[in-house]
Coordinates of C-alpha atoms in Angstrom, one line a residue:
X392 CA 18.3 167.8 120.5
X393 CA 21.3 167.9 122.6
X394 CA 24.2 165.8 123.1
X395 CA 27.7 166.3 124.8
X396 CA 30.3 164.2 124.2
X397 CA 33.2 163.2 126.9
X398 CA 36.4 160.9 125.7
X399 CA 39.8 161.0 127.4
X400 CA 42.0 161.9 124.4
X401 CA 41.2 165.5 122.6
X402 CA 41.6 164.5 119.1
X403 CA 44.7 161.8 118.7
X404 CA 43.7 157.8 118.8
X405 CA 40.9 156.2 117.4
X406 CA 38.0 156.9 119.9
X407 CA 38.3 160.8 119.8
X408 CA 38.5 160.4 115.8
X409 CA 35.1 158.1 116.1
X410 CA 33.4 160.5 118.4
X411 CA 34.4 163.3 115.8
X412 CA 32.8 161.2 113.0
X413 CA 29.6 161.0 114.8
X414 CA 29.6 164.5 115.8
X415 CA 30.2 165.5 112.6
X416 CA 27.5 163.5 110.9
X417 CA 25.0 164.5 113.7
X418 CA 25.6 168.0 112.9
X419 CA 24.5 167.7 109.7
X420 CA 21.0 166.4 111.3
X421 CA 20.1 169.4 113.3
X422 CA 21.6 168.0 116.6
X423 CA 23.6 170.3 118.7
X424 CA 26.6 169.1 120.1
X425 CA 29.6 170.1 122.5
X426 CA 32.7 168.4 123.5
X427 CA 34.9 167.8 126.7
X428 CA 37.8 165.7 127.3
X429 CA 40.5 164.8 129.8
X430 CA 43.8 165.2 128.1
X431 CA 44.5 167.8 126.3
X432 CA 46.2 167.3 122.6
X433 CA 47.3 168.7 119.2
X434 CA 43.3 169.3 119.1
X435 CA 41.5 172.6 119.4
X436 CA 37.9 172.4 120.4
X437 CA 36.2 171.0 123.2
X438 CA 36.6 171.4 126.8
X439 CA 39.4 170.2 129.3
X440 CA 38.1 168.6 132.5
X441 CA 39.0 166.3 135.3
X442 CA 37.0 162.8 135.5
X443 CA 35.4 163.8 138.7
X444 CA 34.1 167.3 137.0
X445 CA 32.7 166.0 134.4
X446 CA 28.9 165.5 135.3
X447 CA 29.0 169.1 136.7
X448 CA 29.9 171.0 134.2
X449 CA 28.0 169.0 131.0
X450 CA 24.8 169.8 133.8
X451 CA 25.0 173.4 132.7
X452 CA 24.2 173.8 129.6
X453 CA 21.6 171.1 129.6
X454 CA 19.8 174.0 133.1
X455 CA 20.0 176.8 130.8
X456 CA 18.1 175.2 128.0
X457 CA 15.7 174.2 130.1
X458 CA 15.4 170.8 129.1
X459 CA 17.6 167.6 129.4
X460 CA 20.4 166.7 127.6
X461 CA 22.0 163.3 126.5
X462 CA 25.3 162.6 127.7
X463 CA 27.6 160.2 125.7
X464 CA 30.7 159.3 127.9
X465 CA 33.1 157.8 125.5
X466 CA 36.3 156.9 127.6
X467 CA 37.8 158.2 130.9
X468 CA 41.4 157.7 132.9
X469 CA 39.5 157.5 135.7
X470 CA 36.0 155.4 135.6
X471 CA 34.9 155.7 139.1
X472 CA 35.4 159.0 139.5
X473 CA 33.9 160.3 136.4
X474 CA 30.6 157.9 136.7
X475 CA 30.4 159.3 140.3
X476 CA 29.0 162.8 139.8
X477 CA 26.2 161.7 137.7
X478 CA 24.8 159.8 140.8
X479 CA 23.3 162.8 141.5
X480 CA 22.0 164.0 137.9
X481 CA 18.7 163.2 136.1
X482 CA 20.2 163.3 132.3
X483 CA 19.9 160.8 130.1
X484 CA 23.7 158.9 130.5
X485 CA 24.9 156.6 127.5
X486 CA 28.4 155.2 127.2
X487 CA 30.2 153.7 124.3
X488 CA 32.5 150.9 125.6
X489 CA 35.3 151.6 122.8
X490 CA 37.3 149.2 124.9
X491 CA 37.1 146.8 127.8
X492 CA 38.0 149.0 130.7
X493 CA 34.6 149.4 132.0
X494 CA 34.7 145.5 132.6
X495 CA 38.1 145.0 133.9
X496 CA 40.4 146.2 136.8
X497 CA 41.2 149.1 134.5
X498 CA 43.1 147.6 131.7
X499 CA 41.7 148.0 128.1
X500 CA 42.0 144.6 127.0
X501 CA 42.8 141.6 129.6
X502 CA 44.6 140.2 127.0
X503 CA 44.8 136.1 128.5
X504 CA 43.8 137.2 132.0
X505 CA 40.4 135.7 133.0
X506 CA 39.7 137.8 136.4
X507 CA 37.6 140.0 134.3
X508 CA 35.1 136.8 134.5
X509 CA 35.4 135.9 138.1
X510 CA 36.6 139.5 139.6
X511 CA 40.2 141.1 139.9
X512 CA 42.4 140.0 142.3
X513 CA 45.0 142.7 144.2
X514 CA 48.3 141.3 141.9
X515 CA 47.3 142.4 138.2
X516 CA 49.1 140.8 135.2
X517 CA 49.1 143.9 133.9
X518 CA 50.8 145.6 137.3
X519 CA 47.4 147.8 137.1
X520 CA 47.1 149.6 140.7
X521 CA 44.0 148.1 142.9
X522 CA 42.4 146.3 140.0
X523 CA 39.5 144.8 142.4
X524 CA 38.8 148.0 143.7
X525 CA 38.6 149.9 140.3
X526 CA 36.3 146.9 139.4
X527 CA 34.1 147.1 142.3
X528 CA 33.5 150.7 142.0
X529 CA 32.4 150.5 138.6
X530 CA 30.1 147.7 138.7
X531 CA 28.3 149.4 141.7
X532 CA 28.1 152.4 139.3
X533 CA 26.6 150.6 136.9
X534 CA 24.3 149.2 138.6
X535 CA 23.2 152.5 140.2
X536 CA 23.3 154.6 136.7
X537 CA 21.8 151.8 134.7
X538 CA 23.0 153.9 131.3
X539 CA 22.3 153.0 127.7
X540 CA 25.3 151.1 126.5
X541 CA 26.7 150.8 123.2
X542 CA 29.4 148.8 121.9
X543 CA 30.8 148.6 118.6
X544 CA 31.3 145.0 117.8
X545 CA 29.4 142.0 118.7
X546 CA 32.6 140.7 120.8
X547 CA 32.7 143.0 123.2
X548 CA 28.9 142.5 123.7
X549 CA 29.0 139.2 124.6
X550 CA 31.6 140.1 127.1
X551 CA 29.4 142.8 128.6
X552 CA 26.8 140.3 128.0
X553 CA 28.5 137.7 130.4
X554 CA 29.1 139.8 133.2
X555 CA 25.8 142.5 133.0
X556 CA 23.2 140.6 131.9
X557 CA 20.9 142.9 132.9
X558 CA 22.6 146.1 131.1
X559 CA 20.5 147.8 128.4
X560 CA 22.9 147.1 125.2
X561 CA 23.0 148.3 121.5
X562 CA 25.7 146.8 119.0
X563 CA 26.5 149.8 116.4
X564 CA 29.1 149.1 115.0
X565 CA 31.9 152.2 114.0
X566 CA 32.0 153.7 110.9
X567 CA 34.1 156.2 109.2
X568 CA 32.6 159.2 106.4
X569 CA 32.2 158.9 102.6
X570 CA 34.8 162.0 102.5
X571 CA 37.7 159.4 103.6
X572 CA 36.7 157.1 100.8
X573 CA 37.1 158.0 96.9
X574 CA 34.7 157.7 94.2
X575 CA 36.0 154.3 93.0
X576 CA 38.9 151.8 93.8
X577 CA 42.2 153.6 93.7
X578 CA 43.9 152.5 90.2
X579 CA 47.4 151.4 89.6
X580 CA 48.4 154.7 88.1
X581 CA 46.9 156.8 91.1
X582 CA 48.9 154.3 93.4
X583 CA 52.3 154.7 91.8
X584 CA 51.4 158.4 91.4
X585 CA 51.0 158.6 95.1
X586 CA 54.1 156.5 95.8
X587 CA 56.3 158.9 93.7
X588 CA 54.7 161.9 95.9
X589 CA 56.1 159.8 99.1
X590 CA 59.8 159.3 97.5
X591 CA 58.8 155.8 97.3
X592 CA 60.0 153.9 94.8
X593 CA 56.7 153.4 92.1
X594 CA 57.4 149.7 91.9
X595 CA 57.9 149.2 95.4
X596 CA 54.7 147.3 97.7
X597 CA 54.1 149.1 100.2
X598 CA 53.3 147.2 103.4
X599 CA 51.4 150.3 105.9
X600 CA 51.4 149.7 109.7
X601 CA 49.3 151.9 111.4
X602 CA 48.9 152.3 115.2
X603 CA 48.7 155.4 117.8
X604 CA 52.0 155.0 119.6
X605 CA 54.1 153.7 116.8
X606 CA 55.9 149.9 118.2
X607 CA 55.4 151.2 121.8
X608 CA 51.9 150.3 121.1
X609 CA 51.2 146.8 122.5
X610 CA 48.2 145.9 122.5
X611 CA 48.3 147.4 118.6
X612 CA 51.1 144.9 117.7
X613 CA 53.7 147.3 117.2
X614 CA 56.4 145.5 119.4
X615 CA 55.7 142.8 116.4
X616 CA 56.4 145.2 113.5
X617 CA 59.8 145.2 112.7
X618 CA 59.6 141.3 113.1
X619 CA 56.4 140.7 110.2
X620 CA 58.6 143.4 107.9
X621 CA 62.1 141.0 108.2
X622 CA 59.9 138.3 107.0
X623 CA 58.2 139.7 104.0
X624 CA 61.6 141.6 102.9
X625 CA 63.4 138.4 102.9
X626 CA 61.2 137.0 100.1
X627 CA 60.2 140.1 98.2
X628 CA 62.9 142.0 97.4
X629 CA 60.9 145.2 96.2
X630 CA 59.0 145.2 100.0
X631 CA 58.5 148.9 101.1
X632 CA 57.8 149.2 105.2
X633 CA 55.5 152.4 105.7
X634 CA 55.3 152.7 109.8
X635 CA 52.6 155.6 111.3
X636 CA 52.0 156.4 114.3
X637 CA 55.0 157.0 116.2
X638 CA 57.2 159.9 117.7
X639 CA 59.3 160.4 114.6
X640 CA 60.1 160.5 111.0
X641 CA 62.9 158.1 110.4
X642 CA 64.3 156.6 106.9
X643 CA 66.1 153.4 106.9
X644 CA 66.8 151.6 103.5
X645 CA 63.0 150.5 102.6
X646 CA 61.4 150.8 106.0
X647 CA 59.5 154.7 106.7
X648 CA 58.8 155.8 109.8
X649 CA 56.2 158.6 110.1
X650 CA 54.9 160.0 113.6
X651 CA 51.1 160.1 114.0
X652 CA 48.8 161.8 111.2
X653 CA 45.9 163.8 110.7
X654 CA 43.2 161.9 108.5
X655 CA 44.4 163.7 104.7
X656 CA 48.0 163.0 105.5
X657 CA 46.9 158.9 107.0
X658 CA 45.2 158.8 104.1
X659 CA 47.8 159.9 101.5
X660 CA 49.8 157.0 103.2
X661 CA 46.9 154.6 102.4
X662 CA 46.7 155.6 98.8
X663 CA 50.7 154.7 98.8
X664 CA 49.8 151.1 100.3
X665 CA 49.0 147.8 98.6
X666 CA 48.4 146.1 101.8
X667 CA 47.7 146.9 105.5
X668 CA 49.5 144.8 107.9
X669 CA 47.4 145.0 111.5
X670 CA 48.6 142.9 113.8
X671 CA 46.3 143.8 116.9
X672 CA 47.2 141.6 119.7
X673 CA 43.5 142.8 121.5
X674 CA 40.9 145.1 119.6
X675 CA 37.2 145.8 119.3
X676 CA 36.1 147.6 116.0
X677 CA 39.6 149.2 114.4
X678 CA 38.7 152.4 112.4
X679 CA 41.7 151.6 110.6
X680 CA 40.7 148.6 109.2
X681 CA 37.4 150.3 108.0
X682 CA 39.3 153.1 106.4
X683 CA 41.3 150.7 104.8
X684 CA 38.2 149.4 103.5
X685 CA 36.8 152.4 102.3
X686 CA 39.5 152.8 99.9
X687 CA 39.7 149.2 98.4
X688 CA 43.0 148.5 100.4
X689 CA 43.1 144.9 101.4
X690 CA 44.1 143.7 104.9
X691 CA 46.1 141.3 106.9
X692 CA 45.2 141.1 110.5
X693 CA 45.0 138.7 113.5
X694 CA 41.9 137.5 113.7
X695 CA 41.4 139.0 117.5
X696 CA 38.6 141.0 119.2
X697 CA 36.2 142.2 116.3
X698 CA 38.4 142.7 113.6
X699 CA 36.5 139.4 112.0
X700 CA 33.5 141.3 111.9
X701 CA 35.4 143.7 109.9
X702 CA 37.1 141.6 107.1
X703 CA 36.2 138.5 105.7
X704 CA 38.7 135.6 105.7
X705 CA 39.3 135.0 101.8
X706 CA 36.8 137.6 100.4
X707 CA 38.0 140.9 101.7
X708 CA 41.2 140.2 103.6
X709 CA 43.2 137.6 105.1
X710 CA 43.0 136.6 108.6
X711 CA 46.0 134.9 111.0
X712 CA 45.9 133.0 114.4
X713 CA 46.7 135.6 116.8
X714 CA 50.3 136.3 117.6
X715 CA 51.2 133.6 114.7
X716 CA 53.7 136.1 112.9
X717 CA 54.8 133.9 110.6
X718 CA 51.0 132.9 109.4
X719 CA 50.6 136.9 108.9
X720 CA 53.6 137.6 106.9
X721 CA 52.5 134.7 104.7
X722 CA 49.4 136.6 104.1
X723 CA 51.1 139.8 103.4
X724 CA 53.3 137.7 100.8
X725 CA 49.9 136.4 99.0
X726 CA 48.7 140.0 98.9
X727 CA 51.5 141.1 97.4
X728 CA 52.7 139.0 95.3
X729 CA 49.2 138.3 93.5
X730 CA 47.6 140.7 91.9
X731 CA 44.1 138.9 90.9
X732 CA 43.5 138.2 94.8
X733 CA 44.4 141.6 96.0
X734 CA 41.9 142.9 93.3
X735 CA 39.3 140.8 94.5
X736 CA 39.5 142.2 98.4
X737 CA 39.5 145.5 97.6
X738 CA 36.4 145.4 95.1
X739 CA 35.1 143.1 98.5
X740 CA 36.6 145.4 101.1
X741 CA 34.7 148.5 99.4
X742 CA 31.6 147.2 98.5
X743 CA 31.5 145.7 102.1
X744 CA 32.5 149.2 103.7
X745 CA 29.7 150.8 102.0
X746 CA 27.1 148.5 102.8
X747 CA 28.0 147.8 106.3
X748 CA 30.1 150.6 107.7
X749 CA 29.6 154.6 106.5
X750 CA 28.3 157.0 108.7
X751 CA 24.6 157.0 107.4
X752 CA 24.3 153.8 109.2
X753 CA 26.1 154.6 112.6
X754 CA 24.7 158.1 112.5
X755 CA 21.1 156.8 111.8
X756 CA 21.3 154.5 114.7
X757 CA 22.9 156.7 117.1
X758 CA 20.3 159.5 116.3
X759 CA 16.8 156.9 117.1
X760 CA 18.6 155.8 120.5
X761 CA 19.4 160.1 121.8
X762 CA 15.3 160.3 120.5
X763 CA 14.2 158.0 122.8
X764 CA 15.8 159.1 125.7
X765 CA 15.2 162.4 125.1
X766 CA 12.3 162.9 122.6
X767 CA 11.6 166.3 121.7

């Protein structure tokens, strides 16, 4: 089997790191796979391509082979464009909405705008250049392709649900390996061990925010950062601020800034943490929040998008009102400052991440849906 893979980012953000996941697993499974994307990276592999070249160059490989290949677009700066060339192919066309862009006038998330319901009008919220127009072209392209979607969380289904009820949907939700996640709940020891290693005081609780773009990510939260840290700090004294994702490395007092990381140095943060502060203001499936989970660190999120599909309120994490920053940095305060909860949600978060979200589930799922389209 065959499958190319198209995303927008090369390897930075969470959809080219998902897409690497799956490619990975599938890989293991006998199914050969190849890679293109749209802006070029700190990556390596894969191909660099405009949105409207797209269809013609995956259609290559799939003519030499002599049989058809499955093509999973994953994201694109240019919807239209891209979905336009494969008007005039016969593969087999899935699409993973890691966002909401293929509903909207071209935002990711419309946030408290409702035109994604009723249809984008010419002034955006979101000062998005002809919305209506990017919305038009796509829903005429989806009507036209009629690809196998698949969307990671139950949320964003329903919104697809709303507005294509027609569309042929799957809900897999994301997933992130076993080699991410240890053996067993990170101890104590191991925790303070890895603090030390950080020049991070071994007492100190660490509070990790994590978001591609640092606090210039919005929809992320990270504009709300700095705020949730003030909070915490002013009631626990020993509060350690661990920041990723950013430009930079930057020390102030107790607050770390860190630019963004590959997984073994995100992961070296995580085993630093005691708590992961998420305060996504719009979100669908966070692979953050599972990698969190994977490693039996507890969370403290807004409860937006599909991130309460992710942790349980009171058994594997704590959810807030969206945008209530003050609820949240209660929540990183409970964490904290009690150590028979925060035991609790990371035994929960763990045992929950391995029945729910490794890649033998995704990868399993993902691997039935290219068979039927293109069985062997």
């Amino acid at each position: 089997m065959q499958v190319h893979h198209h995303t927008t980012l090369q390897s930075q953000g969470g959809t080219a790191q998902a897409v690497q996941n799956l490619m990975d697993w599938l890989a293991e499974h006998d199914v050969t796979g190849s890679r293109s994307y749209e802006i070029q990276d700190s990556g390596t592999t894969g191909q660099c391509l405009q949105p409207s070249s797209v269809a013609g160059q995956v259609r290559l490989p799939a003519l030499s082979s002599g049989r058809k290949a499955v093509i999973h677009l994953h994201g694109s700066f240019d919807w239209p464009a891209c979905l336009e060339g494969f008007l005039a192919t016969t593969q087999h066309l899935v699409l993973t909405l890691h966002d909401c862009r293929l509903l909207t006038g071209g935002c990711a998330y419309p946030l408290n705008c409702g035109f994604w319901k009723t249809g984008c009008q010419e002034t955006c919220p979101q000062n998005l250049p002809a919305p209506a127009h990017h919305r038009q072209a796509v829903f005429r392209l989806l009507e036209a392709l009629r690809p196998q979607l698949i969307v990671p969380s139950a949320w964003l289904t329903r919104m697809v649900r709303e507005i294509h009820p027609q569309a042929q949907i799957q809900t897999i939700p994301n997933a992130v390996p076993e080699m991410f996640a240890p053996a067993s709940i990170i101890s104590s020891e191991e925790k303070r061990t890895a603090k030390r290693e950080m020049g991070i005081d071994p007492t100190g609780k660490v509070m990790l925010f994590v978001a591609h773009g640092g606090r210039q990510a919005i929809y992320k939260g990270g504009h709300l950062w700095e705020r949730i840290w003030k909070l915490v700090k002013q009631k626990e004294p020993l509060a350690v601020a661990l920041a990723v994702g950013g430009n930079a490395i930057h020390r102030a007092g107790d607050c770390i800034e860190l630019p963004y990381l590959d997984q073994k140095h995100l992961a070296r943060c995580m085993r630093a943490a005691d708590v992961l502060v998420y305060p996504s203001l719009a979100d669908n499936h966070p692979l953050i929040i599972l990698e969190a989970m994977s490693l039996g660190l507890p969370c403290a999120a807004f409860a937006r998008g599909g991130i309460p599909e992710q942790i349980i309120h009171e058994h594997s994490g704590l959810l807030s009102p969206p945008g209530d920053i003050a609820h949240l940095a209660a929540s990183v305060l409970e964490i904290l400052s009690n150590g028979r909860i925060a035991k609790q949600f990371a035994q929960a978060s763990r045992e929950r991440y391995a029945r729910l979200f490794n890649m033998e589930h995704m990868g399993r799922r993902h691997l039935r849906l290219y068979a039927e389209l293109s069985p062997t």
